[in-house]
C-alpha cells in the first residue's frame, strides 16, 4: 500500500512523546510542580481522575525505552523537556539533576544511532509562573527565553532540530478560552492574550538562540486542522473561514507573514490581544522548519462542527481523513512562503485489548498510519517540501484531559506493571522502515 521507497532517501522517520505524558517521577531529583500537576488534582478535569505522577515511568525506564526505539529501526525520536525539572521555580536557579537526565537521554539516543528532535515546551509550565498569571503575563516571555538558553546551552550541539513550542493553539485557546486543558480558564480574550505571549516567547527565543551562534535548526510545531464546509450554504462557508482562522491562520499568519488575519481581528473586536510595537517582527523571525501535527479535519457548519455520515472515527472521535494531510500541505505551499516541513505528530487512538494469543492486534491503527503515509507521499510528489514524519506515539501514555483512557502507542503499556508490549502496529512500522512493501 505504501512503501518507504516513495519518500526521498534522506527522509526522516521517527516516533514522538512528551515529558508530562510519559515521565512520571513527579517529585524526584528536584522537579518542581507544573500546571498539569495542579490541573490533575482539580476534581472533574481529567476523565478518569488520573495524574502524571507515574505515567509510563519513563524517567526510570528510559534506557529500556531507547532500546525499543533502536529495535523499531527509527531514524529519530522527538521528545520534550519538562521545564519544571530544569527550573523548578520557572526562573533563576537551574536544577542540575534535571538537565543531567536529558543529557543522558540525548547521549543514549546518539549511542543507538537515533537522532534527537527536542521540544522545549509541551505544556508543562512551572506552577510558580502560573501563580502570577501564566501565559497571560507578558513577563513569562522573558522567563521562557532564559529557559530556552539553558537547555540549548547544554544539549544544543547534539540535537537535530529544536522546537520552541508544541501546539500553541492548545496551550492558549484550548487552555485559556475553551477551558479543556490546564489552567482551565474560559475567556476568549484570555485565550488570545496567551496565544500572543506564546508566539512572542517563541520569536524572542529564536532570536536569542541564534545570537548564541547555535547552529541547530530551529522551529515551532503547530497543530493544523483544515476546515471544510459542510455545505455550500453561505453561512457554512463563512463559518469554515472563521474555524480556519481560529485554529490555523491565527498562528500561521503572524509566524509566516508578520500579521494577524484581519478577518479574525474584525471578529474578535475588544478581545484582540495587546500587540506592542515590534512584536510581530519578532514573531516573524525566520523559521528553519515548520513542524505540523496532523490528526483530522474540521467539517464546519453554522450549527457547529459536523460528523460526516459514513465516515470512520478513532477513539478520540476524530474523523479519519488522510486526504486532509495532502490538501493541507499543498495549500500551505500555495498560501505561504513555507520553510521545510516536518510532520511532528500523526497517529490514532483505539481501545486496544490483549487478544487470547497474548498479542495486541490493532489493524485500524496500522491502516490509519498506512493511509496517512500514502497521503504524505502524495503531497511530497506534488511538491511539498517535507523532511520527516513522526508517529504519535512510541508508548500509550497520559492523554491529557482523557487521562489513561486513550491509547495512541505503538507499544502497549500495562499501567499496573508498566510492561511495554509491541502492538501489531509497532511490527508494521518496523517492517515499513526496513523497506518491506505493505
Ligand atoms: C496532540 C498533542 C500530543 C498528544 C496528541 C494525541 O495534540 O501534542 O501531546 O496528546 O495530540
PDB file of C-alpha atoms in Angstrom, residues 98-293:
ATOM      1  CA  UNK A  98      17.064  17.751  35.650  1.00  0.00           C
ATOM      2  CA  UNK A  99      19.480  18.788  32.923  1.00  0.00           C
ATOM      3  CA  UNK A 100      21.542  15.652  33.531  1.00  0.00           C
ATOM      4  CA  UNK A 101      18.518  13.482  32.787  1.00  0.00           C
ATOM      5  CA  UNK A 102      18.071  14.944  29.304  1.00  0.00           C
ATOM      6  CA  UNK A 103      21.808  14.951  28.730  1.00  0.00           C
ATOM      7  CA  UNK A 104      21.901  11.182  29.345  1.00  0.00           C
ATOM      8  CA  UNK A 105      18.814  10.727  27.186  1.00  0.00           C
ATOM      9  CA  UNK A 106      20.384  12.535  24.230  1.00  0.00           C
ATOM     10  CA  UNK A 107      23.637  10.629  24.574  1.00  0.00           C
ATOM     11  CA  UNK A 108      21.649   7.395  24.852  1.00  0.00           C
ATOM     12  CA  UNK A 109      19.851   8.194  21.615  1.00  0.00           C
ATOM     13  CA  UNK A 110      23.029   9.033  19.746  1.00  0.00           C
ATOM     14  CA  UNK A 111      24.718   5.892  21.046  1.00  0.00           C
ATOM     15  CA  UNK A 112      21.848   3.914  19.478  1.00  0.00           C
ATOM     16  CA  UNK A 113      22.090   5.797  16.191  1.00  0.00           C
ATOM     17  CA  UNK A 114      18.843   7.719  16.732  1.00  0.00           C
ATOM     18  CA  UNK A 115      18.594  11.488  16.092  1.00  0.00           C
ATOM     19  CA  UNK A 116      17.247  13.737  18.867  1.00  0.00           C
ATOM     20  CA  UNK A 117      14.446  16.182  17.978  1.00  0.00           C
ATOM     21  CA  UNK A 118      13.609  18.225  21.040  1.00  0.00           C
ATOM     22  CA  UNK A 119      10.676  20.424  22.039  1.00  0.00           C
ATOM     23  CA  UNK A 120      11.214  22.992  24.769  1.00  0.00           C
ATOM     24  CA  UNK A 121       7.586  23.467  25.756  1.00  0.00           C
ATOM     25  CA  UNK A 122       4.967  20.744  25.519  1.00  0.00           C
ATOM     26  CA  UNK A 123       2.607  22.379  28.030  1.00  0.00           C
ATOM     27  CA  UNK A 124       4.134  21.662  31.445  1.00  0.00           C
ATOM     28  CA  UNK A 125       4.563  25.251  32.626  1.00  0.00           C
ATOM     29  CA  UNK A 126       6.121  25.566  36.102  1.00  0.00           C
ATOM     30  CA  UNK A 127       3.268  26.253  38.547  1.00  0.00           C
ATOM     31  CA  UNK A 128       5.048  29.248  40.150  1.00  0.00           C
ATOM     32  CA  UNK A 129       4.731  31.042  36.794  1.00  0.00           C
ATOM     33  CA  UNK A 130       1.014  30.275  36.666  1.00  0.00           C
ATOM     34  CA  UNK A 131       0.655  31.818  40.100  1.00  0.00           C
ATOM     35  CA  UNK A 132       1.443  35.184  38.508  1.00  0.00           C
ATOM     36  CA  UNK A 133      -0.853  34.646  35.500  1.00  0.00           C
ATOM     37  CA  UNK A 134       0.963  32.066  33.382  1.00  0.00           C
ATOM     38  CA  UNK A 135       0.798  32.932  29.691  1.00  0.00           C
ATOM     39  CA  UNK A 136      -1.463  35.901  30.459  1.00  0.00           C
ATOM     40  CA  UNK A 137       1.544  37.643  31.974  1.00  0.00           C
ATOM     41  CA  UNK A 138       3.938  39.177  29.439  1.00  0.00           C
ATOM     42  CA  UNK A 139       6.748  38.595  31.960  1.00  0.00           C
ATOM     43  CA  UNK A 140       6.672  34.874  31.148  1.00  0.00           C
ATOM     44  CA  UNK A 141       8.108  35.611  27.709  1.00  0.00           C
ATOM     45  CA  UNK A 142      11.462  36.544  29.241  1.00  0.00           C
ATOM     46  CA  UNK A 143      11.356  33.518  31.533  1.00  0.00           C
ATOM     47  CA  UNK A 144      10.873  31.219  28.523  1.00  0.00           C
ATOM     48  CA  UNK A 145      13.841  32.784  26.727  1.00  0.00           C
ATOM     49  CA  UNK A 146      16.065  32.189  29.794  1.00  0.00           C
ATOM     50  CA  UNK A 147      14.904  28.582  29.990  1.00  0.00           C
ATOM     51  CA  UNK A 148      15.464  28.039  26.251  1.00  0.00           C
ATOM     52  CA  UNK A 149      19.028  29.317  26.554  1.00  0.00           C
ATOM     53  CA  UNK A 150      19.757  26.967  29.464  1.00  0.00           C
ATOM     54  CA  UNK A 151      18.509  23.880  27.620  1.00  0.00           C
ATOM     55  CA  UNK A 152      20.115  24.775  24.295  1.00  0.00           C
ATOM     56  CA  UNK A 153      23.385  25.635  26.066  1.00  0.00           C
ATOM     57  CA  UNK A 154      23.580  22.097  27.421  1.00  0.00           C
ATOM     58  CA  UNK A 155      22.009  19.956  24.674  1.00  0.00           C
ATOM     59  CA  UNK A 156      22.060  22.124  21.556  1.00  0.00           C
ATOM     60  CA  UNK A 157      25.179  20.728  19.924  1.00  0.00           C
ATOM     61  CA  UNK A 158      23.690  17.201  19.790  1.00  0.00           C
ATOM     62  CA  UNK A 159      20.144  17.948  18.598  1.00  0.00           C
ATOM     63  CA  UNK A 160      18.966  17.511  15.016  1.00  0.00           C
ATOM     64  CA  UNK A 161      16.126  20.010  15.475  1.00  0.00           C
ATOM     65  CA  UNK A 162      14.965  22.197  18.321  1.00  0.00           C
ATOM     66  CA  UNK A 163      11.332  23.337  18.520  1.00  0.00           C
ATOM     67  CA  UNK A 164      10.271  26.115  20.838  1.00  0.00           C
ATOM     68  CA  UNK A 165       6.597  25.262  21.349  1.00  0.00           C
ATOM     69  CA  UNK A 166       4.313  22.348  20.728  1.00  0.00           C
ATOM     70  CA  UNK A 167       0.852  23.390  19.531  1.00  0.00           C
ATOM     71  CA  UNK A 168       0.454  26.946  20.796  1.00  0.00           C
ATOM     72  CA  UNK A 169      -3.268  26.692  19.888  1.00  0.00           C
ATOM     73  CA  UNK A 170      -3.695  24.060  22.594  1.00  0.00           C
ATOM     74  CA  UNK A 171      -1.526  25.924  25.103  1.00  0.00           C
ATOM     75  CA  UNK A 172      -3.598  29.095  24.603  1.00  0.00           C
ATOM     76  CA  UNK A 173      -7.110  28.773  23.149  1.00  0.00           C
ATOM     77  CA  UNK A 174      -7.825  25.236  24.343  1.00  0.00           C
ATOM     78  CA  UNK A 175      -6.426  26.092  27.792  1.00  0.00           C
ATOM     79  CA  UNK A 176      -7.463  29.716  28.437  1.00  0.00           C
ATOM     80  CA  UNK A 177     -10.577  30.047  26.239  1.00  0.00           C
ATOM     81  CA  UNK A 178     -12.151  26.590  25.984  1.00  0.00           C
ATOM     82  CA  UNK A 179     -11.026  25.507  29.455  1.00  0.00           C
ATOM     83  CA  UNK A 180     -10.253  21.900  28.476  1.00  0.00           C
ATOM     84  CA  UNK A 181      -6.540  21.954  29.299  1.00  0.00           C
ATOM     85  CA  UNK A 182      -4.502  23.462  32.146  1.00  0.00           C
ATOM     86  CA  UNK A 183      -5.069  26.036  33.575  1.00  0.00           C
ATOM     87  CA  UNK A 184      -8.723  25.529  32.560  1.00  0.00           C
ATOM     88  CA  UNK A 185      -9.825  29.149  32.023  1.00  0.00           C
ATOM     89  CA  UNK A 186     -12.736  30.216  29.833  1.00  0.00           C
ATOM     90  CA  UNK A 187     -12.444  33.658  28.291  1.00  0.00           C
ATOM     91  CA  UNK A 188     -11.748  34.245  24.616  1.00  0.00           C
ATOM     92  CA  UNK A 189      -9.705  37.369  25.311  1.00  0.00           C
ATOM     93  CA  UNK A 190      -7.517  35.343  27.681  1.00  0.00           C
ATOM     94  CA  UNK A 191      -7.001  32.660  25.056  1.00  0.00           C
ATOM     95  CA  UNK A 192      -5.928  35.292  22.544  1.00  0.00           C
ATOM     96  CA  UNK A 193      -3.647  37.054  25.004  1.00  0.00           C
ATOM     97  CA  UNK A 194      -1.996  33.734  25.943  1.00  0.00           C
ATOM     98  CA  UNK A 195      -1.540  32.959  22.242  1.00  0.00           C
ATOM     99  CA  UNK A 196       0.179  36.282  21.632  1.00  0.00           C
ATOM    100  CA  UNK A 197       2.576  35.761  24.524  1.00  0.00           C
ATOM    101  CA  UNK A 198       3.352  32.212  23.392  1.00  0.00           C
ATOM    102  CA  UNK A 199       4.146  33.437  19.880  1.00  0.00           C
ATOM    103  CA  UNK A 200       6.256  36.234  21.271  1.00  0.00           C
ATOM    104  CA  UNK A 201       8.113  33.801  23.539  1.00  0.00           C
ATOM    105  CA  UNK A 202       8.785  31.630  20.508  1.00  0.00           C
ATOM    106  CA  UNK A 203      10.094  34.573  18.440  1.00  0.00           C
ATOM    107  CA  UNK A 204      12.253  36.007  21.200  1.00  0.00           C
ATOM    108  CA  UNK A 205      13.688  32.581  21.951  1.00  0.00           C
ATOM    109  CA  UNK A 206      14.596  32.112  18.281  1.00  0.00           C
ATOM    110  CA  UNK A 207      16.373  35.455  18.169  1.00  0.00           C
ATOM    111  CA  UNK A 208      18.200  34.785  21.454  1.00  0.00           C
ATOM    112  CA  UNK A 209      19.225  31.234  20.495  1.00  0.00           C
ATOM    113  CA  UNK A 210      20.566  32.358  17.123  1.00  0.00           C
ATOM    114  CA  UNK A 211      22.567  35.121  18.773  1.00  0.00           C
ATOM    115  CA  UNK A 212      24.486  32.469  20.756  1.00  0.00           C
ATOM    116  CA  UNK A 213      25.765  31.021  17.479  1.00  0.00           C
ATOM    117  CA  UNK A 214      23.740  27.830  17.880  1.00  0.00           C
ATOM    118  CA  UNK A 215      23.538  26.015  14.554  1.00  0.00           C
ATOM    119  CA  UNK A 216      20.728  23.584  15.338  1.00  0.00           C
ATOM    120  CA  UNK A 217      17.734  24.118  13.014  1.00  0.00           C
ATOM    121  CA  UNK A 218      15.048  25.984  14.974  1.00  0.00           C
ATOM    122  CA  UNK A 219      11.289  25.882  14.530  1.00  0.00           C
ATOM    123  CA  UNK A 220       7.844  25.627  16.080  1.00  0.00           C
ATOM    124  CA  UNK A 221       5.184  22.910  15.939  1.00  0.00           C
ATOM    125  CA  UNK A 222       1.567  23.778  15.085  1.00  0.00           C
ATOM    126  CA  UNK A 223      -1.482  21.523  15.186  1.00  0.00           C
ATOM    127  CA  UNK A 224      -3.339  22.254  11.987  1.00  0.00           C
ATOM    128  CA  UNK A 225      -6.813  21.005  11.246  1.00  0.00           C
ATOM    129  CA  UNK A 226      -8.031  22.059   7.806  1.00  0.00           C
ATOM    130  CA  UNK A 227     -11.643  23.212   7.791  1.00  0.00           C
ATOM    131  CA  UNK A 228     -14.068  22.130   5.069  1.00  0.00           C
ATOM    132  CA  UNK A 229     -17.601  23.495   4.577  1.00  0.00           C
ATOM    133  CA  UNK A 230     -20.408  21.078   5.466  1.00  0.00           C
ATOM    134  CA  UNK A 231     -22.479  22.519   2.604  1.00  0.00           C
ATOM    135  CA  UNK A 232     -22.285  25.382   0.120  1.00  0.00           C
ATOM    136  CA  UNK A 233     -24.736  27.394   2.215  1.00  0.00           C
ATOM    137  CA  UNK A 234     -23.021  30.801   2.653  1.00  0.00           C
ATOM    138  CA  UNK A 235     -23.420  30.548   6.446  1.00  0.00           C
ATOM    139  CA  UNK A 236     -21.469  27.265   6.440  1.00  0.00           C
ATOM    140  CA  UNK A 237     -18.838  28.719   4.134  1.00  0.00           C
ATOM    141  CA  UNK A 238     -18.395  31.772   6.401  1.00  0.00           C
ATOM    142  CA  UNK A 239     -18.085  29.502   9.407  1.00  0.00           C
ATOM    143  CA  UNK A 240     -15.415  27.462   7.620  1.00  0.00           C
ATOM    144  CA  UNK A 241     -13.267  30.572   7.154  1.00  0.00           C
ATOM    145  CA  UNK A 242     -13.743  31.500  10.825  1.00  0.00           C
ATOM    146  CA  UNK A 243     -12.863  27.980  12.033  1.00  0.00           C
ATOM    147  CA  UNK A 244      -9.768  28.003   9.836  1.00  0.00           C
ATOM    148  CA  UNK A 245      -8.880  31.432  11.215  1.00  0.00           C
ATOM    149  CA  UNK A 246      -9.331  30.356  14.824  1.00  0.00           C
ATOM    150  CA  UNK A 247      -7.365  27.107  14.578  1.00  0.00           C
ATOM    151  CA  UNK A 248      -4.820  27.666  11.816  1.00  0.00           C
ATOM    152  CA  UNK A 249      -4.352  31.169  10.406  1.00  0.00           C
ATOM    153  CA  UNK A 250      -4.211  32.834  13.843  1.00  0.00           C
ATOM    154  CA  UNK A 251      -0.819  31.126  14.206  1.00  0.00           C
ATOM    155  CA  UNK A 252       0.365  30.711  10.610  1.00  0.00           C
ATOM    156  CA  UNK A 253      -0.159  34.353   9.610  1.00  0.00           C
ATOM    157  CA  UNK A 254       1.844  36.043  12.378  1.00  0.00           C
ATOM    158  CA  UNK A 255       4.634  33.451  12.075  1.00  0.00           C
ATOM    159  CA  UNK A 256       4.896  33.454   8.294  1.00  0.00           C
ATOM    160  CA  UNK A 257       3.516  36.872   7.285  1.00  0.00           C
ATOM    161  CA  UNK A 258       4.056  39.032  10.354  1.00  0.00           C
ATOM    162  CA  UNK A 259       0.384  39.921  10.798  1.00  0.00           C
ATOM    163  CA  UNK A 260      -2.753  38.610  12.456  1.00  0.00           C
ATOM    164  CA  UNK A 261      -5.508  37.751   9.932  1.00  0.00           C
ATOM    165  CA  UNK A 262      -7.690  40.855   9.527  1.00  0.00           C
ATOM    166  CA  UNK A 263     -10.974  38.921   9.155  1.00  0.00           C
ATOM    167  CA  UNK A 264     -10.353  37.336  12.558  1.00  0.00           C
ATOM    168  CA  UNK A 265      -9.308  40.625  14.169  1.00  0.00           C
ATOM    169  CA  UNK A 266     -12.667  42.020  12.992  1.00  0.00           C
ATOM    170  CA  UNK A 267     -14.498  39.087  14.615  1.00  0.00           C
ATOM    171  CA  UNK A 268     -12.533  39.357  17.884  1.00  0.00           C
ATOM    172  CA  UNK A 269     -13.073  43.101  18.387  1.00  0.00           C
ATOM    173  CA  UNK A 270     -12.332  44.025  22.002  1.00  0.00           C
ATOM    174  CA  UNK A 271     -10.926  40.546  22.650  1.00  0.00           C
ATOM    175  CA  UNK A 272      -7.891  41.140  20.408  1.00  0.00           C
ATOM    176  CA  UNK A 273      -4.563  40.948  22.245  1.00  0.00           C
ATOM    177  CA  UNK A 274      -2.459  43.950  23.070  1.00  0.00           C
ATOM    178  CA  UNK A 275       0.229  43.892  20.358  1.00  0.00           C
ATOM    179  CA  UNK A 276       3.168  46.168  21.097  1.00  0.00           C
ATOM    180  CA  UNK A 277       5.413  47.790  18.502  1.00  0.00           C
ATOM    181  CA  UNK A 278       7.908  45.317  17.151  1.00  0.00           C
ATOM    182  CA  UNK A 279       6.109  42.200  18.480  1.00  0.00           C
ATOM    183  CA  UNK A 280       5.117  40.934  15.055  1.00  0.00           C
ATOM    184  CA  UNK A 281       8.584  41.459  13.665  1.00  0.00           C
ATOM    185  CA  UNK A 282       9.954  39.234  16.441  1.00  0.00           C
ATOM    186  CA  UNK A 283       7.226  36.626  15.944  1.00  0.00           C
ATOM    187  CA  UNK A 284       8.080  36.519  12.244  1.00  0.00           C
ATOM    188  CA  UNK A 285      11.719  35.568  12.930  1.00  0.00           C
ATOM    189  CA  UNK A 286      12.707  33.180  10.106  1.00  0.00           C
ATOM    190  CA  UNK A 287      11.979  29.526  10.800  1.00  0.00           C
ATOM    191  CA  UNK A 288      14.419  26.812   9.767  1.00  0.00           C
ATOM    192  CA  UNK A 289      11.473  24.439   9.661  1.00  0.00           C
ATOM    193  CA  UNK A 290       7.778  24.311  10.466  1.00  0.00           C
ATOM    194  CA  UNK A 291       6.522  21.334  12.463  1.00  0.00           C
ATOM    195  CA  UNK A 292       2.955  20.245  11.787  1.00  0.00           C
ATOM    196  CA  UNK A 293       0.834  17.849  13.826  1.00  0.00           C
TER     197      UNK A 293
END
